[in-house]
PDB file of C-alpha atoms and ligand atoms in Angstrom:
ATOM      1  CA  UNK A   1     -30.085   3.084  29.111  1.00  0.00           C
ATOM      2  CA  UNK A   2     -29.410   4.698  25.857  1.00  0.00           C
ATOM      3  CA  UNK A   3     -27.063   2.778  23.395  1.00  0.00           C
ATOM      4  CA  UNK A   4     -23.487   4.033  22.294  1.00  0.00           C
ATOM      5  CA  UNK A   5     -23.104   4.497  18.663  1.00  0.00           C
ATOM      6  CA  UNK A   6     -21.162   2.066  17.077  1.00  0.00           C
ATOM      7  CA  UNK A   7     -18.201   3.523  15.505  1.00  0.00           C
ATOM      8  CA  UNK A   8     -18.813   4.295  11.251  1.00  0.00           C
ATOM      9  CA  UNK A   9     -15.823   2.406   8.712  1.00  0.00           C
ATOM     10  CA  UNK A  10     -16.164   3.404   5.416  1.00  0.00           C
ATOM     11  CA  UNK A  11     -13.867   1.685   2.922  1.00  0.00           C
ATOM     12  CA  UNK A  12     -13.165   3.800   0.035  1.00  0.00           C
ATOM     13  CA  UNK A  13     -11.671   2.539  -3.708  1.00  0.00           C
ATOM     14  CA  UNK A  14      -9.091   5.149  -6.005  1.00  0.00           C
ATOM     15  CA  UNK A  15      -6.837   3.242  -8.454  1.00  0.00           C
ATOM     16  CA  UNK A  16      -6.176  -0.473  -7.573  1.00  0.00           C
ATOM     17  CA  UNK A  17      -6.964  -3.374  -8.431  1.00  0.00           C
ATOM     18  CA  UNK A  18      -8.920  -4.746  -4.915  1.00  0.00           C
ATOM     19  CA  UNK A  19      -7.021  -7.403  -3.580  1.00  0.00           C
ATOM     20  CA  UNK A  20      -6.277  -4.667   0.084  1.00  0.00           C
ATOM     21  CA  UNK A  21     -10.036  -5.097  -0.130  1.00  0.00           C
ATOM     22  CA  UNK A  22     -10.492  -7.956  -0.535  1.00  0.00           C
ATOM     23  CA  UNK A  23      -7.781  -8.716   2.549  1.00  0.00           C
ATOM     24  CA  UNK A  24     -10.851  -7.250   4.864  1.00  0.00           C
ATOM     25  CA  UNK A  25     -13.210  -9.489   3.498  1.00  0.00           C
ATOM     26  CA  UNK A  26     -10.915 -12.220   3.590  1.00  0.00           C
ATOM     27  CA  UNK A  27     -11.145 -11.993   7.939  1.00  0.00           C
ATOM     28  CA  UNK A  28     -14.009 -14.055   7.022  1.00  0.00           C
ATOM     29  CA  UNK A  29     -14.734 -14.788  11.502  1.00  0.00           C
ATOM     30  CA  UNK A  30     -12.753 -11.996  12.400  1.00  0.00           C
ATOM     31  CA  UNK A  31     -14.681  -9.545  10.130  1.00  0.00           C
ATOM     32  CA  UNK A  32     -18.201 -10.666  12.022  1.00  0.00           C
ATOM     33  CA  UNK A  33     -16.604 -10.286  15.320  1.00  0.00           C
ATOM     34  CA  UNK A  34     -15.547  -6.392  13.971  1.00  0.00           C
ATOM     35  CA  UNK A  35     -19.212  -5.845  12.339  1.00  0.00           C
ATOM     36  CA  UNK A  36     -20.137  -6.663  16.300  1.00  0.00           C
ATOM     37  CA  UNK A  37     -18.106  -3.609  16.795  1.00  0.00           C
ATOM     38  CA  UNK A  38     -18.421  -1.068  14.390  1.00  0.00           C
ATOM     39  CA  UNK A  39     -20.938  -0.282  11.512  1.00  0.00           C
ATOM     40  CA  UNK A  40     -20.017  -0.781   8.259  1.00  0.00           C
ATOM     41  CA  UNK A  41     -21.377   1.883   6.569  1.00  0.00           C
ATOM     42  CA  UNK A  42     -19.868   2.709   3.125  1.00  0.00           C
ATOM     43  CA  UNK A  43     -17.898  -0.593   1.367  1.00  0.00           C
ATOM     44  CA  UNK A  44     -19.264  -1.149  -2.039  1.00  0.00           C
ATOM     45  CA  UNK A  45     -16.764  -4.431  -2.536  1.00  0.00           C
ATOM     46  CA  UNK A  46     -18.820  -5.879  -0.243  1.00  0.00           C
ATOM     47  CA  UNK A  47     -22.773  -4.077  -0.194  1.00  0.00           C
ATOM     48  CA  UNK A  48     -25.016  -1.743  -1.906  1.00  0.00           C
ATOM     49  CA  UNK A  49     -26.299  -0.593   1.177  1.00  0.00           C
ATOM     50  CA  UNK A  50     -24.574   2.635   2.270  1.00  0.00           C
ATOM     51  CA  UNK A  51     -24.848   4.844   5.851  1.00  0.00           C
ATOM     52  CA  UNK A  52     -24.165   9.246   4.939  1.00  0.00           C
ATOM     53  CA  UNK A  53     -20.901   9.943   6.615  1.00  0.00           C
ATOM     54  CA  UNK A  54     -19.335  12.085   8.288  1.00  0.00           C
ATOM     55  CA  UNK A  55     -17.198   8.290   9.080  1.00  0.00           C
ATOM     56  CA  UNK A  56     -15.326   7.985  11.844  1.00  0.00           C
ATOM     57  CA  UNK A  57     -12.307   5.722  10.211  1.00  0.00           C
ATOM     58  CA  UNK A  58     -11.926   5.397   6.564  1.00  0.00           C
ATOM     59  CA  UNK A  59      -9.674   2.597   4.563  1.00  0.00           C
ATOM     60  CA  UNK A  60      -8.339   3.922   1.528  1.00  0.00           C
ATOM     61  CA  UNK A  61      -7.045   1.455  -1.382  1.00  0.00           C
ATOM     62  CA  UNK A  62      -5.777   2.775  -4.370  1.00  0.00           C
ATOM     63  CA  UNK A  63      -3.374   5.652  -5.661  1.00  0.00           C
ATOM     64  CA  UNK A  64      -4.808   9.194  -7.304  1.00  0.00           C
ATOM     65  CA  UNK A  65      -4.733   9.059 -10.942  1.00  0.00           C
ATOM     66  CA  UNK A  66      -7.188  10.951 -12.616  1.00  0.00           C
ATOM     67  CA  UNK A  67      -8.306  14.681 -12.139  1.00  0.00           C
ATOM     68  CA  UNK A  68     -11.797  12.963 -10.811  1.00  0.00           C
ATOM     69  CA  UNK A  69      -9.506  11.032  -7.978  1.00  0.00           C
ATOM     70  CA  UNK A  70      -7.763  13.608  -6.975  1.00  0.00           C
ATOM     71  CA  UNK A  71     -11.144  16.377  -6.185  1.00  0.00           C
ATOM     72  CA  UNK A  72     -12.742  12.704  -4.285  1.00  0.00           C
ATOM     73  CA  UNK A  73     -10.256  12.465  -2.244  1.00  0.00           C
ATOM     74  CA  UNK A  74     -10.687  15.446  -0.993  1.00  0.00           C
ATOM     75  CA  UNK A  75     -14.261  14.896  -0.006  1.00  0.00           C
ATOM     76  CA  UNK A  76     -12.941  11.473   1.381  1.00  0.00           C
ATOM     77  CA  UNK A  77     -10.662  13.324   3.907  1.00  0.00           C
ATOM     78  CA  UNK A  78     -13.320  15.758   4.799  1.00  0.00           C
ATOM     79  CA  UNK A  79     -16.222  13.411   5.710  1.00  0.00           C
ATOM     80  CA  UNK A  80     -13.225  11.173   7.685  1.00  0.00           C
ATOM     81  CA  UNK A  81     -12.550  11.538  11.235  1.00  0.00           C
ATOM     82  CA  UNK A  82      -9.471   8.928  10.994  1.00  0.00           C
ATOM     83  CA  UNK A  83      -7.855   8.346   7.261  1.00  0.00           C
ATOM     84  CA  UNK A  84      -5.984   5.178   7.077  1.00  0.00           C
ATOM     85  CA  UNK A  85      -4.456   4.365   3.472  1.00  0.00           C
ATOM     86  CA  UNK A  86      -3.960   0.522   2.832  1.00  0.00           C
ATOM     87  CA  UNK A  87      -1.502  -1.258   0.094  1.00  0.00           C
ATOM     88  CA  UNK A  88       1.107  -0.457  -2.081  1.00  0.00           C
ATOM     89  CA  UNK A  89      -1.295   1.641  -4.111  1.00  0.00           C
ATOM     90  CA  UNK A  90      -2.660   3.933  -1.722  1.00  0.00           C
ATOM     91  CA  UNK A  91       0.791   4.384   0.050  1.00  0.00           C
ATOM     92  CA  UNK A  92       2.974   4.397  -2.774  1.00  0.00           C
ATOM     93  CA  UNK A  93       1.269   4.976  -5.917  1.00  0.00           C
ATOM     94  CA  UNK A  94       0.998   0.909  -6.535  1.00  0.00           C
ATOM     95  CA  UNK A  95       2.657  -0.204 -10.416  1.00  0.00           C
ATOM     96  CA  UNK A  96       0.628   2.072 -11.773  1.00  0.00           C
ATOM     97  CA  UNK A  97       3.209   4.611 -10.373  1.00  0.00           C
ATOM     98  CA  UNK A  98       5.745   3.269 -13.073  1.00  0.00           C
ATOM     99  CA  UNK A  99       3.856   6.147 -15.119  1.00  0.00           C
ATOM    100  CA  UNK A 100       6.219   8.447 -13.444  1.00  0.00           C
ATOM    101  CA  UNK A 101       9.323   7.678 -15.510  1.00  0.00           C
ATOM    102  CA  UNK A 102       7.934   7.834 -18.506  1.00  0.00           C
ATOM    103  CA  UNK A 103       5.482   9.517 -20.596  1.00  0.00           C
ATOM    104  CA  UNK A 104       1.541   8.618 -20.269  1.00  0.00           C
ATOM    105  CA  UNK A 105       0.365   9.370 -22.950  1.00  0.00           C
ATOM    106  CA  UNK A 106       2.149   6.952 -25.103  1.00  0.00           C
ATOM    107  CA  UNK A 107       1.067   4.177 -22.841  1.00  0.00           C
ATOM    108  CA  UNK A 108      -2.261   5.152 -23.266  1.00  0.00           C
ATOM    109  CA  UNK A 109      -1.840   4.977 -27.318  1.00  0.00           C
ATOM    110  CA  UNK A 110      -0.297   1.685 -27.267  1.00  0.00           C
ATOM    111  CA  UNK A 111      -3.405   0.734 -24.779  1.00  0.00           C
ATOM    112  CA  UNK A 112      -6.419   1.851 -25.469  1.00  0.00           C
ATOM    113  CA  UNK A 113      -8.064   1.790 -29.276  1.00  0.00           C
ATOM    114  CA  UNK A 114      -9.242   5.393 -28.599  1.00  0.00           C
ATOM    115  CA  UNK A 115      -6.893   7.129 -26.020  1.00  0.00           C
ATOM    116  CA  UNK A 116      -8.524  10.269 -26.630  1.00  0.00           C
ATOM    117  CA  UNK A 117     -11.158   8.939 -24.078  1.00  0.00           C
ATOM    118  CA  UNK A 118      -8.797   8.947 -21.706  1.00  0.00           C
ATOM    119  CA  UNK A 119      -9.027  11.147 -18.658  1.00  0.00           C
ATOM    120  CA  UNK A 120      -5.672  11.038 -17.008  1.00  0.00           C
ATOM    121  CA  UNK A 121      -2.674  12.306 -14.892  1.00  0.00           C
ATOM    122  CA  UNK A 122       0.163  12.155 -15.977  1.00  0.00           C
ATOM    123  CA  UNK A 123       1.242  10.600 -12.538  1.00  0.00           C
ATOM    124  CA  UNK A 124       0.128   7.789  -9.930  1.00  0.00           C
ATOM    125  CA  UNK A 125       0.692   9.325  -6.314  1.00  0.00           C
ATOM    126  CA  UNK A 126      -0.124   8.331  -2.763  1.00  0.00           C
ATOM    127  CA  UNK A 127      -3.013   9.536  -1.001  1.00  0.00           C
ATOM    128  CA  UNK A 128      -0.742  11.104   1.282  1.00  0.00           C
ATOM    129  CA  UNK A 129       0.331  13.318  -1.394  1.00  0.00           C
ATOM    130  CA  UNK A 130      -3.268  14.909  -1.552  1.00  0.00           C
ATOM    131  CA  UNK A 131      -4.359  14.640   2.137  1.00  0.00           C
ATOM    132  CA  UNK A 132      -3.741  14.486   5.611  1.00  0.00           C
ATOM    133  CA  UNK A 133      -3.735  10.565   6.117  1.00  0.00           C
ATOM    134  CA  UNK A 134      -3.451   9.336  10.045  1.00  0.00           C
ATOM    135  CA  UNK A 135      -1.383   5.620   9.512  1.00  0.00           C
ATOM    136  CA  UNK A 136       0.010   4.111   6.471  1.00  0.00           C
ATOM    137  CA  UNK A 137      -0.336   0.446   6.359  1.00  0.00           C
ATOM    138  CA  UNK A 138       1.674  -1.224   3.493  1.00  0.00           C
ATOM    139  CA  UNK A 139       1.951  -4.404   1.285  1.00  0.00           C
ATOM    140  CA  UNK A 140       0.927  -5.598  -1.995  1.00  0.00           C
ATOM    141  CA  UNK A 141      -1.732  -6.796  -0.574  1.00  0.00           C
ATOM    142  CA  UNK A 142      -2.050  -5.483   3.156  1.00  0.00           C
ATOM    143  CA  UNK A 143      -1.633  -8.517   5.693  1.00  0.00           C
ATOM    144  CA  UNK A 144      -5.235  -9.335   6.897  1.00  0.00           C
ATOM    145  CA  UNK A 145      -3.884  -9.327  10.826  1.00  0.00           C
ATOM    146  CA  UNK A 146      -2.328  -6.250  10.473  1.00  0.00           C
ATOM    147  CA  UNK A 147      -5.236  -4.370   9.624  1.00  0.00           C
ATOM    148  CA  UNK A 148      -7.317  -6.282  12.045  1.00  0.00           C
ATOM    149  CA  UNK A 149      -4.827  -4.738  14.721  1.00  0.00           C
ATOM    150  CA  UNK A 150      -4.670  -1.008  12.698  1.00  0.00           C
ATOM    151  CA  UNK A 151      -9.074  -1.095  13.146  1.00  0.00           C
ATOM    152  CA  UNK A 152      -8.632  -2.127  16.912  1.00  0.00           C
ATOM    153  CA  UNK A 153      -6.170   0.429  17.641  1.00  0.00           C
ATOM    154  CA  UNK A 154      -8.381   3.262  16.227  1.00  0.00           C
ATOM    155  CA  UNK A 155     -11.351   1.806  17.759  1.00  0.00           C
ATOM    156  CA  UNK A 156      -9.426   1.860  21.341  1.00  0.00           C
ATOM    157  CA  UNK A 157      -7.687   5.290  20.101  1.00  0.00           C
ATOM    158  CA  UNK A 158      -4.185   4.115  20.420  1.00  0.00           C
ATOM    159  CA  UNK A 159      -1.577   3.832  18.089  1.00  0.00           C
ATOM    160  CA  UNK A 160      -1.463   0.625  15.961  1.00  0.00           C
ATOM    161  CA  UNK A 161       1.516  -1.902  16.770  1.00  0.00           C
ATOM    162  CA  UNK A 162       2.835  -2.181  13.320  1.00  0.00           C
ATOM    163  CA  UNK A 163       6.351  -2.822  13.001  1.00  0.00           C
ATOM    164  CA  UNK A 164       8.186  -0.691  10.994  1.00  0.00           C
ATOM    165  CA  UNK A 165      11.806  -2.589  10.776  1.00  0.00           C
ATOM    166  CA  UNK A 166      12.641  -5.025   7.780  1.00  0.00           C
ATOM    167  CA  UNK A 167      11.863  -8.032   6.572  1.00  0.00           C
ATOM    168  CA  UNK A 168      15.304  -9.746   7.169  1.00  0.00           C
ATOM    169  CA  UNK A 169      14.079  -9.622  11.192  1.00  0.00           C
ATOM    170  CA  UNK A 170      10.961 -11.510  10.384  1.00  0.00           C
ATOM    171  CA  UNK A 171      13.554 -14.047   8.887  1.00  0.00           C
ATOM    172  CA  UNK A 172      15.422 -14.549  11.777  1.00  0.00           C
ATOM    173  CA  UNK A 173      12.368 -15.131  13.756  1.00  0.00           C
ATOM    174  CA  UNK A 174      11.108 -17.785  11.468  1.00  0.00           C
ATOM    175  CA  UNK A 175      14.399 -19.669  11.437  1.00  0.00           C
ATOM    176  CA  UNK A 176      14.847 -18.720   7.607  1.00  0.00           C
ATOM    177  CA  UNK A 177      17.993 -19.281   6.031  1.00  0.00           C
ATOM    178  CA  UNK A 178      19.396 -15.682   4.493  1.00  0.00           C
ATOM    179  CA  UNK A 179      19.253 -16.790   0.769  1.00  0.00           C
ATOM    180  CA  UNK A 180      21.256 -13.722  -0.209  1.00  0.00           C
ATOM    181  CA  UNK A 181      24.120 -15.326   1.981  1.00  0.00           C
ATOM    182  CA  UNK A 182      23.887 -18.834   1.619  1.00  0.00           C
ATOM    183  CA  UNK A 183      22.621 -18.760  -2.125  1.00  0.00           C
ATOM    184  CA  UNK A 184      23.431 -15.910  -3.379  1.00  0.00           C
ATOM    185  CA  UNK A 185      19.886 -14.791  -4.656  1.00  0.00           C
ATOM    186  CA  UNK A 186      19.300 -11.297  -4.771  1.00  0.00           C
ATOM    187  CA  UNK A 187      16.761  -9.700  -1.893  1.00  0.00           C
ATOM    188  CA  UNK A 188      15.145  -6.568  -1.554  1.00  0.00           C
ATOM    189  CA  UNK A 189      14.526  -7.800   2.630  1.00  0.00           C
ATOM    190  CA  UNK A 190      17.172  -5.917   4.135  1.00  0.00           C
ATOM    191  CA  UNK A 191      15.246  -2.641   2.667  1.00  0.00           C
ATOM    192  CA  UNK A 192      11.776  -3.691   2.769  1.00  0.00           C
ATOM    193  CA  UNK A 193       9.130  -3.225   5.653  1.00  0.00           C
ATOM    194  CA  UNK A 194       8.146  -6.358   7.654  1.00  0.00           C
ATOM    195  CA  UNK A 195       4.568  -7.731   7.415  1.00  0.00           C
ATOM    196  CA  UNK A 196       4.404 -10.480   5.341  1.00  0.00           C
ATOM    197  CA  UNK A 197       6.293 -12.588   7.370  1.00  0.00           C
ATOM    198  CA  UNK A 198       9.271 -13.272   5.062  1.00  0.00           C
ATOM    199  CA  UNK A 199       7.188 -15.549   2.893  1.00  0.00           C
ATOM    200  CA  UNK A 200       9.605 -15.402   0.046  1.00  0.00           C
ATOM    201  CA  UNK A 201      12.641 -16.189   1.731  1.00  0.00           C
ATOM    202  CA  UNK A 202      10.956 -19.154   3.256  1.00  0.00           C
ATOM    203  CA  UNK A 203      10.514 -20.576  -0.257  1.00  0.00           C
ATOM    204  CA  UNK A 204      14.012 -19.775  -1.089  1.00  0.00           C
ATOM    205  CA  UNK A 205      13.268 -16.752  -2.799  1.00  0.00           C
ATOM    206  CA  UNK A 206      14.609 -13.503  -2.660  1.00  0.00           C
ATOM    207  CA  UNK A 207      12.232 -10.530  -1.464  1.00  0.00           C
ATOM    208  CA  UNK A 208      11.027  -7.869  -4.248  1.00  0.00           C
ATOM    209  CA  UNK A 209       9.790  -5.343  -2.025  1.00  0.00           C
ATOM    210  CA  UNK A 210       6.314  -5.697  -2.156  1.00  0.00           C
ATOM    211  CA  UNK A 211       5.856  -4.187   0.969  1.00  0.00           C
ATOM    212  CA  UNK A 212       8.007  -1.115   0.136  1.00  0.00           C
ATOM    213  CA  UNK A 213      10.292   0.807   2.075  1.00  0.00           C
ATOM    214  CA  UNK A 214      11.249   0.285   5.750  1.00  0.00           C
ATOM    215  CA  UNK A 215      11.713   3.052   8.274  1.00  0.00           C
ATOM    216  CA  UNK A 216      15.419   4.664   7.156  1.00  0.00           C
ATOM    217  CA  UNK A 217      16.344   2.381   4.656  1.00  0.00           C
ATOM    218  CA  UNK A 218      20.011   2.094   3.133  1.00  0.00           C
ATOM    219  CA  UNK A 219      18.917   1.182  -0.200  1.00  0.00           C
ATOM    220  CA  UNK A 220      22.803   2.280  -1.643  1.00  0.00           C
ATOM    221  CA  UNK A 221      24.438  -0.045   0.874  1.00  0.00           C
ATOM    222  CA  UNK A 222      22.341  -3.226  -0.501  1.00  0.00           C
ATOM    223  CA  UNK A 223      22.795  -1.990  -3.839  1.00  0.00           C
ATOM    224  CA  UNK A 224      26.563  -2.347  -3.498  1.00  0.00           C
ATOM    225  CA  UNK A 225      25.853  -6.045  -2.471  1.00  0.00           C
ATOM    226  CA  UNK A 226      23.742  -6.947  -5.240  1.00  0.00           C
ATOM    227  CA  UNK A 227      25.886  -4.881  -7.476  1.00  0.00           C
ATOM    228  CA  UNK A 228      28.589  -7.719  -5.986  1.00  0.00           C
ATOM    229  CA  UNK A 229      25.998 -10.239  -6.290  1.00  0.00           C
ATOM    230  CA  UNK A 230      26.196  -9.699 -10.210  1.00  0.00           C
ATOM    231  CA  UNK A 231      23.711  -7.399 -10.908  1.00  0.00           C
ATOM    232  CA  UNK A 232      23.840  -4.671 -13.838  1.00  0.00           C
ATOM    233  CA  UNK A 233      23.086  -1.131 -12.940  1.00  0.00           C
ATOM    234  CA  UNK A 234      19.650  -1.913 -15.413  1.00  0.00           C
ATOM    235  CA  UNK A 235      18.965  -4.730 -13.188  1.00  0.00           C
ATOM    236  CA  UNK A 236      19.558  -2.473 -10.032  1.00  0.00           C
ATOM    237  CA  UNK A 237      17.273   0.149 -11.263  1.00  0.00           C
ATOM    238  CA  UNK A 238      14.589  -2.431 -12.526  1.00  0.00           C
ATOM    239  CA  UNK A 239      14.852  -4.205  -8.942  1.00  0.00           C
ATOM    240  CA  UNK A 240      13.675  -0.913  -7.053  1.00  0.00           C
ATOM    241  CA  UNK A 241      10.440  -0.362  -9.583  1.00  0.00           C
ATOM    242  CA  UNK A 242       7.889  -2.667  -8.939  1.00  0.00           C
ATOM    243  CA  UNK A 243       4.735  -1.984  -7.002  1.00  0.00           C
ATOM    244  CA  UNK A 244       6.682   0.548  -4.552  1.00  0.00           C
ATOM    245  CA  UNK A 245       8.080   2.535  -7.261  1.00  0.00           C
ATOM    246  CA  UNK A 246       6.850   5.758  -6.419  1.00  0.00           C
ATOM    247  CA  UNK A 247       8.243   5.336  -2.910  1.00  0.00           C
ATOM    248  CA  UNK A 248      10.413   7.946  -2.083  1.00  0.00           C
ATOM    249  CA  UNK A 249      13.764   5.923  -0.719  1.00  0.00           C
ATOM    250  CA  UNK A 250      13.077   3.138  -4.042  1.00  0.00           C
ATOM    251  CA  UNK A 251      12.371   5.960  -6.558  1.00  0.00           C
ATOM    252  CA  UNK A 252      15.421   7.718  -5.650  1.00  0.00           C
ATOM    253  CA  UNK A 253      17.451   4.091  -5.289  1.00  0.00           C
ATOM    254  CA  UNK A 254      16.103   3.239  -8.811  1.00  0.00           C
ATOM    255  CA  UNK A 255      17.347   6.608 -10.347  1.00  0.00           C
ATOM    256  CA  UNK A 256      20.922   6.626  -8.968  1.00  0.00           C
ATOM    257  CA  UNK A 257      21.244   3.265 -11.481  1.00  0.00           C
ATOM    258  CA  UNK A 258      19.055   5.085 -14.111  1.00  0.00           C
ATOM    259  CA  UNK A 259      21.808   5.422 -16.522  1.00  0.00           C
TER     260      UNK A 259
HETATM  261  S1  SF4 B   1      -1.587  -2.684  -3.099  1.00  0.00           S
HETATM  262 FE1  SF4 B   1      -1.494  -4.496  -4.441  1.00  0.00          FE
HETATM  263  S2  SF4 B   1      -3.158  -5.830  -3.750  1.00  0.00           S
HETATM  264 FE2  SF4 B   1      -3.533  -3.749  -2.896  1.00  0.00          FE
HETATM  265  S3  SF4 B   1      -4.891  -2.789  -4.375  1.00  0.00           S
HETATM  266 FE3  SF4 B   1      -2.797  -2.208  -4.929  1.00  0.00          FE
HETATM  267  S4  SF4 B   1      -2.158  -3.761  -6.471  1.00  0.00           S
HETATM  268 FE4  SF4 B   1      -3.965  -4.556  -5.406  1.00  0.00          FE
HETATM  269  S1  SF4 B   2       8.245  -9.735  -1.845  1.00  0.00           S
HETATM  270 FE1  SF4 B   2       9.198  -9.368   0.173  1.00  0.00          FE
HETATM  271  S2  SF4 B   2       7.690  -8.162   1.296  1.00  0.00           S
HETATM  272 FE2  SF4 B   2       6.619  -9.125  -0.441  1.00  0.00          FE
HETATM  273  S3  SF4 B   2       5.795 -11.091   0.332  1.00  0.00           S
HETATM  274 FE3  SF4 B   2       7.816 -11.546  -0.530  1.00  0.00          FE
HETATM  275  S4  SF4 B   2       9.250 -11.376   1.198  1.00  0.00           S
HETATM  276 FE4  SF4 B   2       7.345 -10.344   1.801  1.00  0.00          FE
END
């Protein structure tokens, strides 16, 4: 009886700094049980040896920001039957998106000894701002069982069963007190996508985002509540730029206070 192909993942690096990567390698049992399933056949993080596309899923870490990037990706989305972008980076242009509200090329002089070396855009963006991408999966890093699930679903060609609503539901569901109502402590959860699990919270900490924007956020209705909470308008527009600056709802949050 002739075998079935096993599916091709290729897991492809732009501008990051490897920790969504590292988030697949971290599934440690899981990731065996997956090699049973598919071949891994382009992830330098974790091999040399390398399989010619065309791939039938690709992971994408990182955000575009160099002239070379943005001509890869390209090639990326053509060799790629399924284009999945993972973290912060790759969905939101990652910190390295703070470049956007200012000028590169004096962080490159204050940087780099010779920043006439230096090769850049004058911009981080998203992958999605390049190419067609089929699922965004976010976080700063990715959550390990969440991509497990986003691999399964393409593998069984259904839609992944990633929530899209905010972190403040995770906190219910783990019984977390709301530290923005019983403390007072600034959060971010009421905007941000779930994921992590409400991690901060549970440590009595307020969220800062790191999973970026939920689906429909109202970013100017929390504002007002931090605003009430003590915040400066500074503070408001620092709050918003952090790894999801380039985010369109916390990039347009973060200039309202820009003043
Ligand atoms: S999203 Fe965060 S963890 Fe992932 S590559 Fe970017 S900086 Fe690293
Ligand atoms: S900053 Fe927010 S989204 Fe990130 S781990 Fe903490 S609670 Fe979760």
């Amino acid at each position: 009886m002739a075998r079935t192909r096993k599916p091709k993942l290729a897991v492809w690096k732009f501008a990051s700094c490897d920790g969504c990567q590292l988030s697949l390698l971290d599934c440690e049992d899981e990731l065996l049980a997956l090699a049973g399933e598919i071949q891994i056949a382009y992830f330098p993080e974790a091999t040399r040896a390398t399989v010619r596309g065309p791939y039938d899923l690709s992971l994408v870490e990182g955000s575009v920001t160099t002239p070379h990037d943005a001509r890869r990706i390209q090639q990326v989305r053509r060799q790629s039957r399924r284009l999945v972008t993972i973290g912060a980076c790759a969905t939101a242009g990652g910190i390295q998106a703070l470049r956007n509200f200012a000028d590169v090329r004096e962080f490159a002089s204050v940087v780099y000894a010779r920043p006439d070396y230096i090769e850049t855009l004058a911009t981080s963006t998203a992958i999605a701002h390049h190419v067609r991408v089929d699922f965004e999966l976010r976080g700063c890093p990715i959550n390990k069982q969440q991509l497990l699930e986003v691999i399964n679903a393409f593998l069984q060609r259904r839609r992944p069963n990633v929530p899209d609503y905010s972190v403040c539901m995770e906190c219910k569901r783990r019984g977390n007190v709301c530290v923005t109502v019983a403390h007072g402590t600034p959060c971010l959860g009421p905007v941000t996508h779930a994921g992590c699990g409400a991690v901060c919270p549970a440590f009595d900490r307020g969220c800062y985002g790191c999973y970026g924007p939920m689906e429909t956020p109202n970013a100017p209705a929390l504002s007002r509540q931090l605003r009430q909470l003590g915040m400066s308008e500074a503070q408001l527009k620092r709050i918003y730029r952090t790894f999801n600056a380039g985010a369109e709802e916390f990039r347009a949050e973060s200039d309202r206070h820009d003043v």
